[in-house]
Amino acid sequence: MKGKNDRIDEKISITPARTSDLRRLRAFFARVYRQTHIFTKARQLRWNFSNFANTRRSLSAVSAETASRRIVGFLGAASVYMRIGGTAHNAGWFANWITDKDFRGLGIGTKMLQKVSGFYTLPLAASFSDAAYPLYLKNGWEKIGRYRRFVAILDWKKTAELTALLYPSVRASLFQRNHVNLLHNNFNDNGITVRWNEPLKRKAWNQGWQAMRSRFGMTADRSWEYLSWRFFKHPFIAYKYAIACDPVGTIVGLLVLRIERARRFRVARIVDIVSRPDADTPKEALGTKGLDLLGQGRGRQGHEG
């Protein structure tokens, strides 16, 4: 193994990662993480770091390479457009930042951060390690807050079973409540029609989103292209979604779910939910039966991102 002084003398270049680098990138992630890590899959790398809004054959990422073209570092971002007020910004959500342990302490991570930050007018990071946090601050980043996450218990009987298993001293009766059925059928309520997993037409959605987006001070610009990349064409996750339409057929709401199963438990993450400005609560956009879906009145809805 080389010593630190030897590594300082070795020329390291920071270059944009390209789709032609996928084989070497997969080998890098297998080495620094593990052979089965999700970034050893070419489809995941293409999806996670694709420039879906343009046609360049590059990834929204950089890699650090030695003179022998050995990859020793990587920083990637998910490219999206973020709306702040009425303005759309070219933004990047930093999703992966790592340097080979044998090359740490040489400033490679900082150089990659500066390089990728230059790709965007609005670089962002939503999750990061304890080691990365001071590096962000050192490079002039600011902390703007934390995500809030909520959970709704739709089947209290199963929760009681889990509680009794993990905490026998807690009386299961404290957790006994009537469960709520998770509905997946189409329905109509007060003129609002909710339909599950129907093809989302580009023009209809973009028109509906224009009316919805004004209610958000800062949010991802959910164009049809963004939704297709983020949810509908995901290489590994089959998201479920519902669209809500008013009596004339205008889209007034969208709900995206990720269903996960573990043993006897079934978990539904609300990954995204938006509605038009005149719908103050999800009730107006999704109908009263939608409350069963969201678990309102029995806890706050779960929400991710």
Short mmCIF file of C-alpha atoms in Angstrom, two decimals:
data_model
loop_
_atom_site.label_atom_id
_atom_site.label_comp_id
_atom_site.label_asym_id
_atom_site.label_seq_id
_atom_site.Cartn_x
_atom_site.Cartn_y
_atom_site.Cartn_z
CA MET A 1 0.00 0.00 0.00
CA LYS A 2 1.29 3.43 -0.82
CA GLY A 3 2.04 5.92 1.90
CA LYS A 4 0.42 9.33 1.99
CA ASN A 5 3.49 11.09 0.57
CA ASP A 6 3.50 8.70 -2.40
CA ARG A 7 -0.17 9.37 -3.01
CA ILE A 8 0.37 13.13 -2.97
CA ASP A 9 2.84 12.74 -5.85
CA GLU A 10 0.37 10.69 -7.90
CA LYS A 11 -1.58 12.87 -10.30
CA ILE A 12 -5.32 12.80 -9.62
CA SER A 13 -7.71 14.24 -12.18
CA ILE A 14 -11.34 15.20 -11.55
CA THR A 15 -13.37 14.59 -14.70
CA PRO A 16 -17.06 14.36 -15.61
CA ALA A 17 -18.32 10.77 -15.41
CA ARG A 18 -19.73 9.39 -18.65
CA THR A 19 -21.90 6.45 -19.57
CA SER A 20 -18.82 4.87 -21.11
CA ASP A 21 -17.31 4.74 -17.59
CA LEU A 22 -20.04 2.50 -16.16
CA ARG A 23 -17.93 -0.66 -16.10
CA ARG A 24 -15.12 1.05 -14.17
CA LEU A 25 -17.59 2.81 -11.88
CA ARG A 26 -19.26 -0.48 -11.00
CA ALA A 27 -15.85 -1.95 -10.14
CA PHE A 28 -15.12 1.09 -7.96
CA PHE A 29 -18.33 0.75 -5.97
CA ALA A 30 -17.81 -2.99 -5.55
CA ARG A 31 -14.38 -2.19 -4.10
CA VAL A 32 -15.28 0.69 -1.76
CA TYR A 33 -18.72 -0.61 -0.70
CA ARG A 34 -19.45 -4.28 -1.43
CA GLN A 35 -20.00 -6.56 -4.38
CA THR A 36 -23.79 -6.43 -4.00
CA HIS A 37 -24.15 -2.66 -3.51
CA ILE A 38 -26.92 -1.09 -5.59
CA PHE A 39 -24.42 1.11 -7.47
CA THR A 40 -22.77 -2.00 -8.91
CA LYS A 41 -25.86 -2.20 -11.14
CA ALA A 42 -25.51 -0.29 -14.41
CA ARG A 43 -29.26 0.41 -14.63
CA GLN A 44 -29.24 2.05 -11.19
CA LEU A 45 -26.27 4.26 -12.07
CA ARG A 46 -27.87 5.31 -15.33
CA TRP A 47 -31.13 6.16 -13.58
CA ASN A 48 -29.70 7.80 -10.45
CA PHE A 49 -27.27 10.09 -12.25
CA SER A 50 -28.92 10.54 -15.63
CA ASN A 51 -29.32 13.94 -17.23
CA PHE A 52 -32.96 13.23 -18.05
CA ALA A 53 -33.58 16.83 -19.13
CA ASN A 54 -30.99 16.78 -21.93
CA THR A 55 -29.33 14.44 -24.39
CA ARG A 56 -25.69 14.57 -23.28
CA ARG A 57 -23.99 11.20 -22.94
CA SER A 58 -22.64 12.18 -19.55
CA LEU A 59 -23.75 11.47 -16.01
CA SER A 60 -24.50 14.22 -13.50
CA ALA A 61 -21.38 13.19 -11.61
CA VAL A 62 -17.59 13.42 -11.50
CA SER A 63 -14.98 10.81 -10.76
CA ALA A 64 -11.46 11.13 -9.42
CA GLU A 65 -8.94 9.10 -11.42
CA THR A 66 -5.26 8.25 -11.17
CA ALA A 67 -2.90 8.49 -14.12
CA SER A 68 -3.54 4.79 -14.74
CA ARG A 69 -7.32 5.57 -14.98
CA ARG A 70 -8.13 3.87 -11.71
CA ILE A 71 -11.22 5.51 -10.19
CA VAL A 72 -10.55 6.53 -6.57
CA GLY A 73 -13.46 8.89 -5.92
CA PHE A 74 -16.98 9.70 -7.02
CA LEU A 75 -19.58 12.40 -6.43
CA GLY A 76 -22.95 12.25 -8.15
CA ALA A 77 -26.16 14.25 -8.08
CA ALA A 78 -29.74 13.76 -9.19
CA SER A 79 -30.45 16.56 -11.67
CA VAL A 80 -33.81 18.27 -11.25
CA TYR A 81 -35.35 21.67 -11.74
CA MET A 82 -36.31 23.35 -8.47
CA ARG A 83 -38.86 26.15 -8.33
CA ILE A 84 -38.22 28.91 -5.81
CA GLY A 85 -40.99 31.45 -5.94
CA GLY A 86 -41.81 31.73 -9.63
CA THR A 87 -38.34 30.88 -10.90
CA ALA A 88 -37.00 27.48 -12.01
CA HIS A 89 -33.40 26.68 -11.08
CA ASN A 90 -31.08 24.02 -12.45
CA ALA A 91 -30.59 22.02 -9.25
CA GLY A 92 -28.68 18.93 -8.24
CA TRP A 93 -29.52 16.76 -5.24
CA PHE A 94 -26.17 15.31 -4.19
CA ALA A 95 -26.73 11.58 -3.81
CA ASN A 96 -23.34 9.92 -3.38
CA TRP A 97 -19.92 11.24 -2.34
CA ILE A 98 -17.06 8.91 -1.52
CA THR A 99 -13.27 8.69 -1.80
CA ASP A 100 -11.27 5.47 -1.69
CA LYS A 101 -9.94 5.08 1.86
CA ASP A 102 -6.35 4.84 0.56
CA PHE A 103 -6.66 8.31 -1.01
CA ARG A 104 -8.41 10.26 1.73
CA GLY A 105 -6.88 13.31 3.32
CA LEU A 106 -5.61 14.70 0.00
CA GLY A 107 -8.45 17.13 -0.70
CA ILE A 108 -9.96 14.93 -3.44
CA GLY A 109 -13.43 15.07 -1.89
CA THR A 110 -13.34 18.88 -1.74
CA LYS A 111 -12.21 19.13 -5.37
CA MET A 112 -15.06 16.84 -6.48
CA LEU A 113 -17.56 18.89 -4.46
CA GLN A 114 -16.40 22.12 -6.07
CA LYS A 115 -16.49 20.57 -9.54
CA VAL A 116 -20.03 19.17 -9.29
CA SER A 117 -21.33 22.30 -7.56
CA GLY A 118 -20.32 24.19 -10.71
CA PHE A 119 -22.78 22.14 -12.75
CA TYR A 120 -25.77 23.73 -10.99
CA THR A 121 -27.16 27.09 -9.99
CA LEU A 122 -28.65 25.37 -6.92
CA PRO A 123 -26.69 22.44 -5.44
CA LEU A 124 -28.53 20.65 -2.60
CA ALA A 125 -27.86 17.74 -0.23
CA ALA A 126 -30.69 15.96 1.61
CA SER A 127 -28.83 13.13 3.33
CA PHE A 128 -25.17 12.78 4.19
CA SER A 129 -22.81 11.11 6.64
CA ASP A 130 -21.42 12.65 9.80
CA ALA A 131 -18.04 12.83 8.05
CA ALA A 132 -19.45 14.77 5.08
CA TYR A 133 -21.37 17.36 7.12
CA PRO A 134 -18.34 19.47 8.21
CA LEU A 135 -16.96 19.34 4.66
CA TYR A 136 -20.16 20.89 3.32
CA LEU A 137 -19.93 23.67 5.90
CA LYS A 138 -16.24 24.20 5.19
CA ASN A 139 -17.02 24.74 1.52
CA GLY A 140 -19.62 27.44 2.16
CA TRP A 141 -22.81 25.37 2.29
CA GLU A 142 -25.59 26.34 4.68
CA LYS A 143 -27.96 24.20 6.67
CA ILE A 144 -31.55 25.08 5.77
CA GLY A 145 -33.47 22.62 7.94
CA ARG A 146 -34.59 19.03 8.19
CA TYR A 147 -37.22 16.90 6.55
CA ARG A 148 -40.28 16.14 8.63
CA ARG A 149 -41.56 12.60 8.40
CA PHE A 150 -44.88 11.36 9.75
CA VAL A 151 -46.45 7.95 10.09
CA ALA A 152 -50.03 6.73 10.12
CA ILE A 153 -50.94 3.36 11.60
CA LEU A 154 -53.61 1.84 9.36
CA ASP A 155 -53.79 -1.56 11.03
CA TRP A 156 -53.46 -1.17 14.80
CA LYS A 157 -53.92 -4.90 15.40
CA LYS A 158 -50.63 -5.72 13.68
CA THR A 159 -48.96 -2.84 15.50
CA ALA A 160 -50.12 -4.34 18.78
CA GLU A 161 -48.66 -7.69 17.76
CA LEU A 162 -45.30 -6.09 16.99
CA THR A 163 -45.34 -4.06 20.21
CA ALA A 164 -46.13 -7.14 22.30
CA LEU A 165 -43.27 -8.96 20.62
CA LEU A 166 -40.69 -6.21 21.13
CA TYR A 167 -41.94 -4.77 24.44
CA PRO A 168 -43.80 -7.44 26.43
CA SER A 169 -44.26 -5.10 29.39
CA VAL A 170 -46.36 -2.66 27.34
CA ARG A 171 -50.06 -3.47 27.37
CA ALA A 172 -51.12 -4.28 23.84
CA SER A 173 -54.58 -2.87 24.61
CA LEU A 174 -53.07 0.61 24.50
CA PHE A 175 -52.59 0.15 20.77
CA GLN A 176 -55.90 -1.49 19.88
CA ARG A 177 -57.92 0.58 17.42
CA ASN A 178 -60.06 -0.11 14.42
CA HIS A 179 -57.97 -0.54 11.32
CA VAL A 180 -58.58 1.33 8.08
CA ASN A 181 -58.64 -0.44 4.74
CA LEU A 182 -56.17 0.71 2.12
CA LEU A 183 -58.22 1.35 -1.02
CA HIS A 184 -56.91 0.92 -4.53
CA ASN A 185 -60.19 1.14 -6.46
CA ASN A 186 -61.27 4.17 -8.47
CA PHE A 187 -63.96 6.32 -6.90
CA ASN A 188 -65.88 9.55 -7.29
CA ASP A 189 -66.67 11.87 -4.40
CA ASN A 190 -68.22 15.34 -4.57
CA GLY A 191 -67.38 15.60 -8.26
CA ILE A 192 -63.72 14.71 -7.76
CA THR A 193 -62.72 11.51 -9.57
CA VAL A 194 -59.70 9.55 -8.37
CA ARG A 195 -58.16 6.97 -10.66
CA TRP A 196 -55.30 4.60 -9.94
CA ASN A 197 -52.34 3.91 -12.23
CA GLU A 198 -53.88 5.26 -15.41
CA PRO A 199 -51.45 6.55 -18.06
CA LEU A 200 -50.58 10.15 -17.28
CA LYS A 201 -50.76 12.27 -20.42
CA ARG A 202 -48.01 14.84 -20.82
CA LYS A 203 -50.16 17.83 -21.83
CA ALA A 204 -52.92 17.18 -19.26
CA TRP A 205 -50.45 16.79 -16.41
CA ASN A 206 -48.30 19.81 -17.29
CA GLN A 207 -51.43 22.00 -17.46
CA GLY A 208 -52.60 20.73 -14.08
CA TRP A 209 -49.16 21.16 -12.53
CA GLN A 210 -48.99 24.80 -13.61
CA ALA A 211 -52.01 25.48 -11.40
CA MET A 212 -50.61 23.47 -8.48
CA ARG A 213 -47.01 24.67 -8.38
CA SER A 214 -47.82 28.26 -7.32
CA ARG A 215 -48.68 27.06 -3.81
CA PHE A 216 -45.12 25.89 -3.12
CA GLY A 217 -42.41 28.30 -2.08
CA MET A 218 -39.68 25.81 -2.96
CA THR A 219 -40.25 22.46 -4.62
CA ALA A 220 -39.08 20.17 -7.40
CA ASP A 221 -40.63 21.17 -10.71
CA ARG A 222 -42.83 18.14 -11.31
CA SER A 223 -42.99 18.22 -15.06
CA TRP A 224 -44.19 15.13 -16.92
CA GLU A 225 -40.53 14.43 -17.80
CA TYR A 226 -39.55 14.58 -14.12
CA LEU A 227 -42.36 12.27 -13.00
CA SER A 228 -41.52 9.78 -15.74
CA TRP A 229 -37.88 9.68 -14.63
CA ARG A 230 -38.55 9.76 -10.89
CA PHE A 231 -41.46 7.30 -10.66
CA PHE A 232 -43.01 5.83 -13.79
CA LYS A 233 -39.81 4.54 -15.42
CA HIS A 234 -37.88 3.63 -12.28
CA PRO A 235 -35.71 0.59 -13.06
CA PHE A 236 -36.39 -1.28 -9.81
CA ILE A 237 -39.38 0.17 -7.93
CA ALA A 238 -42.98 -0.18 -9.13
CA TYR A 239 -44.66 2.90 -7.67
CA LYS A 240 -48.44 3.14 -7.42
CA TYR A 241 -50.09 6.48 -8.09
CA ALA A 242 -53.49 8.12 -8.19
CA ILE A 243 -54.60 11.20 -10.07
CA ALA A 244 -57.55 13.33 -9.03
CA CYS A 245 -59.61 15.19 -11.65
CA ASP A 246 -62.35 17.78 -11.32
CA PRO A 247 -65.74 17.44 -13.12
CA VAL A 248 -64.33 18.85 -16.39
CA GLY A 249 -61.35 16.49 -16.37
CA THR A 250 -58.63 18.87 -15.20
CA ILE A 251 -56.01 17.15 -13.04
CA VAL A 252 -56.14 18.68 -9.55
CA GLY A 253 -54.06 16.25 -7.50
CA LEU A 254 -51.44 13.51 -7.56
CA LEU A 255 -50.56 10.89 -4.96
CA VAL A 256 -47.57 8.51 -5.32
CA LEU A 257 -47.11 5.46 -3.10
CA ARG A 258 -44.29 3.02 -2.57
CA ILE A 259 -45.53 -0.28 -1.15
CA GLU A 260 -43.09 -2.37 0.89
CA ARG A 261 -43.58 -5.69 2.64
CA ALA A 262 -41.69 -7.22 5.53
CA ARG A 263 -42.91 -10.46 7.06
CA ARG A 264 -46.55 -9.90 8.01
CA PHE A 265 -46.37 -6.13 7.67
CA ARG A 266 -47.23 -3.95 4.69
CA VAL A 267 -45.95 -0.37 4.62
CA ALA A 268 -47.09 2.35 2.21
CA ARG A 269 -44.83 5.36 1.90
CA ILE A 270 -46.47 8.48 0.52
CA VAL A 271 -43.54 9.55 -1.62
CA ASP A 272 -45.30 12.53 -3.14
CA ILE A 273 -48.66 14.30 -2.82
CA VAL A 274 -49.64 17.58 -4.48
CA SER A 275 -52.94 19.33 -5.19
CA ARG A 276 -54.15 22.60 -6.65
CA PRO A 277 -54.07 25.80 -4.53
CA ASP A 278 -57.81 25.88 -3.85
CA ALA A 279 -57.63 22.41 -2.24
CA ASP A 280 -56.55 23.30 1.29
CA THR A 281 -56.31 19.66 2.38
CA PRO A 282 -55.95 16.34 0.58
CA LYS A 283 -59.67 15.82 1.22
CA GLU A 284 -60.71 18.24 -1.55
CA ALA A 285 -58.28 16.69 -4.04
CA LEU A 286 -58.70 13.01 -3.23
CA GLY A 287 -62.24 12.74 -1.90
CA THR A 288 -63.47 11.52 1.49
CA LYS A 289 -62.62 7.92 0.69
CA GLY A 290 -59.08 9.12 0.10
CA LEU A 291 -58.91 9.75 3.83
CA ASP A 292 -58.93 6.00 4.33
CA LEU A 293 -55.93 5.83 2.07
CA LEU A 294 -54.08 8.59 3.87
CA GLY A 295 -55.10 7.49 7.35
CA GLN A 296 -56.29 10.95 8.31
CA GLY A 297 -58.27 11.09 11.51
CA ARG A 298 -56.21 8.15 12.78
CA GLY A 299 -52.77 9.72 12.57
CA ARG A 300 -50.82 11.88 10.16
CA GLN A 301 -49.96 10.49 6.78
CA GLY A 302 -46.55 9.04 6.13
CA HIS A 303 -44.54 11.17 3.74
CA GLU A 304 -41.18 10.80 2.04
CA GLY A 305 -39.42 13.59 0.23
#
